Amino acid sequence: MVVNKLSPRAGINAICIADSKYKTDLTTVGFITPASPQTAAETALLSNVLTCSCEKYKTMKALNRRLDELYDAELSADVAVFGDLYILLLTVSSLNGRYALDGTDIRKGSLDILSSVIMRPLFDNGIFQRATVRGEKKQLISEIDSQRSHRRSYAVGRCAELMYKDGIYTPRLGRAKDVENINAETLTERYKEIIMSSPVQIVTVSGDNDGVAEQFVKDFASLFPGGERPEYSRNASHLPVYDVETVCEDEPAGQGVLCIGFDACSRLSDGDYHIFTLYNEILAGAPTSKLFMNVREKLSLCYYCSAGHDPMKGTMIINAGIENEKFELARDEIFRQVDEMKNGGFTDDELNAAKRSLKSIYSAKSDSPSSISSWYFNRALCDRIITPEENARRIENVTRDEIASAAARVSPRLIYFSRGTGVQ
Amino acid sequence: MNTEIKTETYSATGEKYFRFTHKSGVTVLLAPNNYSTSHAIFAAKYGSVDNTFTLDGVKYSVPAGIAHFLEHKLFETETGGDAFELFAKTGADANAFTSRSVTAYLFTSTENFYKSLKILLDFVSHPHFTEASVKKEQGIICQELAMYEDSPPSRCANNLLRCLYKNHPVREDIVGTRESIQSITPEHLYLCHRAFYTMPNMILSVSGNVDIDRVKSVMDECLPSSCKTAAKSVLPKEPENAYKKLSRCRMQVANPLFCFGIKDTDISPDPELRQKKSMALTVLADMLFGPSSVFYNKLYADGLINGELSPGYSYSDSFANFTVSGESVKPFTVRRRIYECIEKALADGINEDDFEISEKITYAGFVRSLQDSESYAYEMLSSELDGVSLLGFPEAVKSITPQYALDMLGEIYKRSACAFSVVDKLQ
């Protein structure tokens, strides 16, 4: 695998990865903005509008047709909250050219579409088309409202929102009321602001190491207007300090979802984040983790019990789908396992199994273009670029004392229970 | 016993894999490649629909959801431990799944592949169940069922199957019901293992940086050489028409979800014909309802659908259906438009250029499905279950004409075979 880093212009950086084993090529362009609920709504809407059409392909049908001709190339837009940053991501993924049966230059065509939708959107009299903005606003509001029907992820998001308190938490898709207030003029302003001044991080992954990706990066960077792209903070703000609270909310569903939010005080921007990932693997990772073995296997309380963590904020949310009546039992068992970790209550076998599991996970990163792209993108944001293999080596050297010290920093902040009130 | 090794190839991309029958009776599919990870799946041709069967001349009926229950319980080892603990020592990441036609056990590893393979073959072929452990599992599986019941897309799709089918067990949830789960005993589990986990009914699919002789050697060591045939499933006769036309329920959704389906009861005993029909209808589904279709773009512009539609055709050797699902503020208007779209295609024909592009999309899906060792192993298994070669897929796609695809749609389409499932918003 070849990894090239480029900085074609101030504030525009790229990582180009090539390995002949890849059957698909993937290019992601990320715009890095500060997180706030208001601009999140605008940026999320922008991500949808940009992928509807462009100057060259004026309708969604024409754009999709061109993607189909390129062997079903996939153009996607997404947004992500990354600590105190809010990222707009535009990605094109396509078959590597060696799989074209008719000589189509798939990569050239796909990169042209990516560049077109970002740099030459479809405007009417200098602003986005009103009908498109109107239609996409409805779609986005519907998407925001739909989040509630995904029981587990909604409960985890709600727990995070309550943990972060007012003013800090940015919902990934923004708030519906902020989407309502957007019009074609304000959206165009937001677009221009992002293109003019947001730092840009590009990651390309290809089955060919032929310089095409590097040339694309240089050509693409030259399309941006000149001007300063301010440095962004690599360190997220800390959670406010408050006493542990319990919040229960009712949902019209059969199952309850218990979430316990912790401040783990370990962040990707720190030098020792890998110690926390090992802690997390022992506690909540593999099917031999302490939560799986005790909350699920020993007590039969749930089907899933695992933890998600925000690597920028340094938070961890343990979540489990349970019967309402088992709330206290499950909560107490989860805390018991978290406390055991603090007291060194894990065996050398468990530690070594977690090391092996993580080593395997890191080795697998390089097999998938999307996994390796995310790996480098996230680490570039924190300015901590290391290879997955290097990370695996660091994990290998972690000691019991280091894990105990990571465990000691983990403190509970919020117990959130989404109680099921029954189904119709 | 000499093992005849067949090499499956697709010269346009240089893909190849090996296929042979091990002396135990297990069918082996092995794709050597240079990914960092290797992946193995050991699967029984036994799924949630196989609840009534004959074994040694005796007919048995077992509770719904038992194939899935067995999948959970097989991880328990004879020493009272758990296969996950054994995999933890090799660093492999293990899992399992049950579908309507197959139960599969799998692992991904970056080292100790052969040790992990031994664990996999051992625990799947050596069942160990106790009253206490079965009872404990009932609580876990009931929570799994509750999780699926709270998922609107899952409810919508399952309700469609309950409308389409009157008798076929495909209409039952894979996990079963609370009552059926509670009624499962260790004796049921031993019976089903004896009935369906016979070696000739098993497939081992491996992809990665592995050596064929070492795989054979592990199999020699772990697997019994019995060639006992599996039980035979007894499936009821299914009428051509849909059992019910409509299902509606209410859940926490922002907009109603819908699933439209056509039941296809004309299932050929020839696997290649089944595959050809499936490919033709998959290409046509994309052409009529995919992101570039007139249908999709018109409904999206009119605000009638949110997000993407999911069109497709799924089949096994005992059931098949054509479906279109999505989210809409006016699901019944969408249903009317689906009828109109199909009937217009059957009356007026389809654009041949569009058909060619849809074939390209299908080919691209084939290449994408081989882009890592996990999906490679899974796709080899799927093709074997369908009775066809994975790498024969691109040539088979080329053999399909627009007229053949339309003929297939014409054969399965009649309004009496259609059903519609809607999940409405809560009031």
XYZ file of C-alpha atoms in Angstrom, chain B residues 3-222:
220
model
C -11.290 -35.503 -4.377
C -12.057 -33.985 -7.731
C -11.301 -30.276 -7.604
C -13.157 -28.107 -10.083
C -11.882 -24.624 -10.874
C -14.510 -21.930 -11.482
C -13.171 -18.943 -13.431
C -14.175 -15.648 -14.958
C -11.435 -14.708 -17.377
C -12.472 -11.056 -17.927
C -11.454 -10.166 -14.378
C -9.131 -13.063 -13.560
C -11.353 -14.275 -10.711
C -11.240 -17.929 -9.738
C -12.194 -20.260 -6.963
C -12.100 -23.996 -6.300
C -15.041 -26.282 -5.638
C -14.868 -29.856 -4.354
C -16.660 -32.345 -2.168
C -14.729 -33.369 0.939
C -14.815 -37.053 1.894
C -17.189 -36.166 4.750
C -19.718 -35.048 2.155
C -19.250 -31.312 2.805
C -19.158 -29.112 -0.316
C -16.123 -26.820 -0.189
C -15.721 -23.504 -2.013
C -12.316 -21.876 -1.696
C -11.122 -18.580 -3.206
C -7.428 -17.878 -2.589
C -6.567 -14.155 -2.615
C -4.239 -11.620 -1.017
C -6.547 -9.763 1.368
C -5.278 -9.109 4.893
C -8.212 -11.005 6.310
C -9.473 -14.506 5.637
C -13.084 -15.482 6.051
C -14.769 -18.860 6.526
C -18.480 -19.734 6.570
C -19.744 -23.169 7.575
C -23.411 -23.387 6.634
C -26.273 -25.841 6.834
C -28.869 -25.850 4.076
C -31.470 -25.399 6.775
C -33.486 -22.273 7.433
C -36.539 -20.959 9.213
C -38.929 -22.494 6.636
C -37.858 -26.073 7.454
C -40.208 -26.673 10.380
C -41.941 -29.751 9.049
C -39.807 -32.593 7.720
C -39.429 -36.315 7.334
C -36.465 -38.125 8.826
C -35.989 -41.897 8.538
C -39.566 -42.191 7.336
C -41.085 -40.283 10.253
C -42.755 -36.891 9.862
C -41.920 -34.215 12.451
C -43.261 -30.704 13.137
C -41.179 -28.438 15.359
C -41.787 -24.940 16.789
C -41.289 -21.893 14.553
C -37.926 -20.172 15.053
C -36.035 -23.341 15.902
C -33.342 -22.967 13.182
C -32.464 -19.565 14.632
C -32.586 -20.887 18.202
C -30.226 -23.688 17.211
C -27.848 -21.126 15.712
C -27.654 -19.387 19.111
C -27.219 -22.566 21.107
C -24.626 -24.327 18.990
C -21.992 -21.896 20.282
C -22.207 -23.675 23.630
C -19.477 -26.316 23.840
C -19.510 -29.766 25.403
C -17.444 -28.530 28.368
C -20.107 -25.949 29.186
C -17.987 -23.144 27.716
C -18.613 -21.003 24.719
C -17.088 -21.126 21.226
C -16.571 -17.344 21.398
C -14.064 -17.940 24.202
C -12.143 -20.340 21.967
C -12.134 -17.855 19.084
C -10.894 -15.180 21.493
C -7.710 -17.245 21.892
C -7.062 -17.193 18.138
C -8.057 -13.568 17.599
C -10.855 -14.467 15.172
C -14.055 -12.457 15.045
C -16.919 -14.990 14.966
C -20.617 -14.621 14.259
C -23.620 -16.467 12.812
C -26.902 -15.797 11.034
C -30.105 -17.570 10.092
C -32.152 -16.803 7.012
C -35.231 -18.490 5.616
C -33.070 -21.012 3.722
C -29.727 -21.300 5.504
C -28.019 -21.235 8.903
C -24.421 -20.044 8.736
C -21.541 -19.844 11.216
C -18.544 -17.744 10.320
C -15.330 -16.064 11.380
C -12.888 -13.485 10.064
C -9.235 -13.720 10.991
C -5.888 -12.159 10.219
C -3.848 -14.911 11.912
C -4.319 -18.466 13.213
C -6.760 -19.236 10.385
C -6.446 -23.031 10.597
C -6.857 -23.090 14.390
C -10.005 -20.981 14.001
C -11.281 -23.245 11.235
C -10.894 -26.215 13.533
C -12.932 -24.466 16.239
C -15.633 -23.603 13.689
C -15.977 -27.126 12.296
C -15.850 -28.647 15.787
C -18.530 -26.623 17.495
C -20.986 -26.746 14.602
C -20.762 -30.517 14.331
C -20.823 -31.261 18.081
C -24.046 -30.032 19.696
C -24.446 -29.718 23.446
C -27.683 -28.468 25.003
C -29.054 -28.493 28.552
C -32.454 -27.501 29.958
C -30.877 -24.610 31.861
C -28.989 -23.185 28.910
C -32.025 -23.447 26.619
C -34.143 -21.617 29.184
C -31.509 -18.904 29.526
C -31.440 -18.415 25.753
C -35.203 -17.948 25.583
C -34.878 -14.612 27.413
C -32.174 -13.393 25.034
C -34.077 -14.402 21.898
C -37.326 -12.840 23.130
C -35.402 -9.544 23.424
C -34.078 -10.037 19.896
C -37.654 -10.542 18.709
C -38.741 -7.386 20.565
C -35.972 -5.450 18.818
C -37.205 -6.550 15.364
C -40.842 -5.871 16.300
C -39.882 -2.281 17.099
C -38.266 -1.839 13.670
C -40.802 -0.365 11.177
C -39.022 -1.638 8.005
C -38.813 -5.142 9.465
C -42.521 -5.096 10.460
C -43.521 -3.786 7.030
C -41.582 -6.513 5.170
C -42.790 -9.344 7.430
C -46.412 -8.191 7.150
C -46.087 -8.278 3.356
C -44.987 -11.920 3.479
C -47.928 -12.738 5.748
C -50.215 -11.196 3.106
C -48.634 -12.884 0.116
C -48.441 -16.399 1.547
C -51.240 -18.444 3.010
C -49.474 -21.696 3.868
C -45.761 -21.465 3.115
C -43.683 -21.012 6.322
C -41.848 -18.080 4.699
C -44.728 -16.082 6.200
C -43.416 -16.737 9.732
C -40.744 -14.546 11.348
C -37.288 -16.135 11.261
C -36.998 -15.724 15.037
C -40.423 -17.316 15.670
C -42.978 -16.075 18.178
C -42.732 -15.695 21.958
C -44.880 -18.805 22.344
C -42.863 -20.919 19.905
C -39.551 -19.769 21.434
C -40.778 -20.678 24.927
C -41.817 -24.145 23.750
C -38.395 -25.168 22.384
C -36.630 -27.957 24.304
C -33.165 -29.549 24.105
C -34.822 -32.579 22.454
C -36.152 -30.379 19.613
C -32.678 -28.963 19.103
C -30.960 -32.365 19.016
C -33.587 -33.619 16.562
C -33.094 -30.692 14.169
C -29.317 -30.942 14.395
C -29.499 -34.663 13.566
C -31.930 -33.949 10.735
C -30.182 -31.092 8.953
C -26.546 -30.838 10.093
C -25.512 -33.965 8.218
C -22.259 -33.398 6.361
C -23.680 -33.690 2.811
C -26.096 -30.899 3.750
C -23.235 -28.566 4.744
C -21.177 -26.057 2.746
C -17.815 -24.609 3.727
C -17.012 -21.351 1.932
C -13.533 -19.869 2.430
C -11.904 -16.766 0.992
C -8.469 -15.381 1.816
C -4.803 -16.136 1.926
C -5.350 -19.870 2.551
C -3.945 -23.161 1.334
C -6.317 -25.770 -0.039
C -4.362 -28.760 1.331
C -4.257 -27.345 4.840
C -8.016 -26.689 4.729
C -8.570 -30.321 3.666
C -6.295 -31.524 6.410
C -8.271 -29.625 9.101
C -11.493 -31.044 7.667
C -10.034 -34.585 7.739
C -9.212 -34.111 11.385
C -12.509 -32.555 12.532
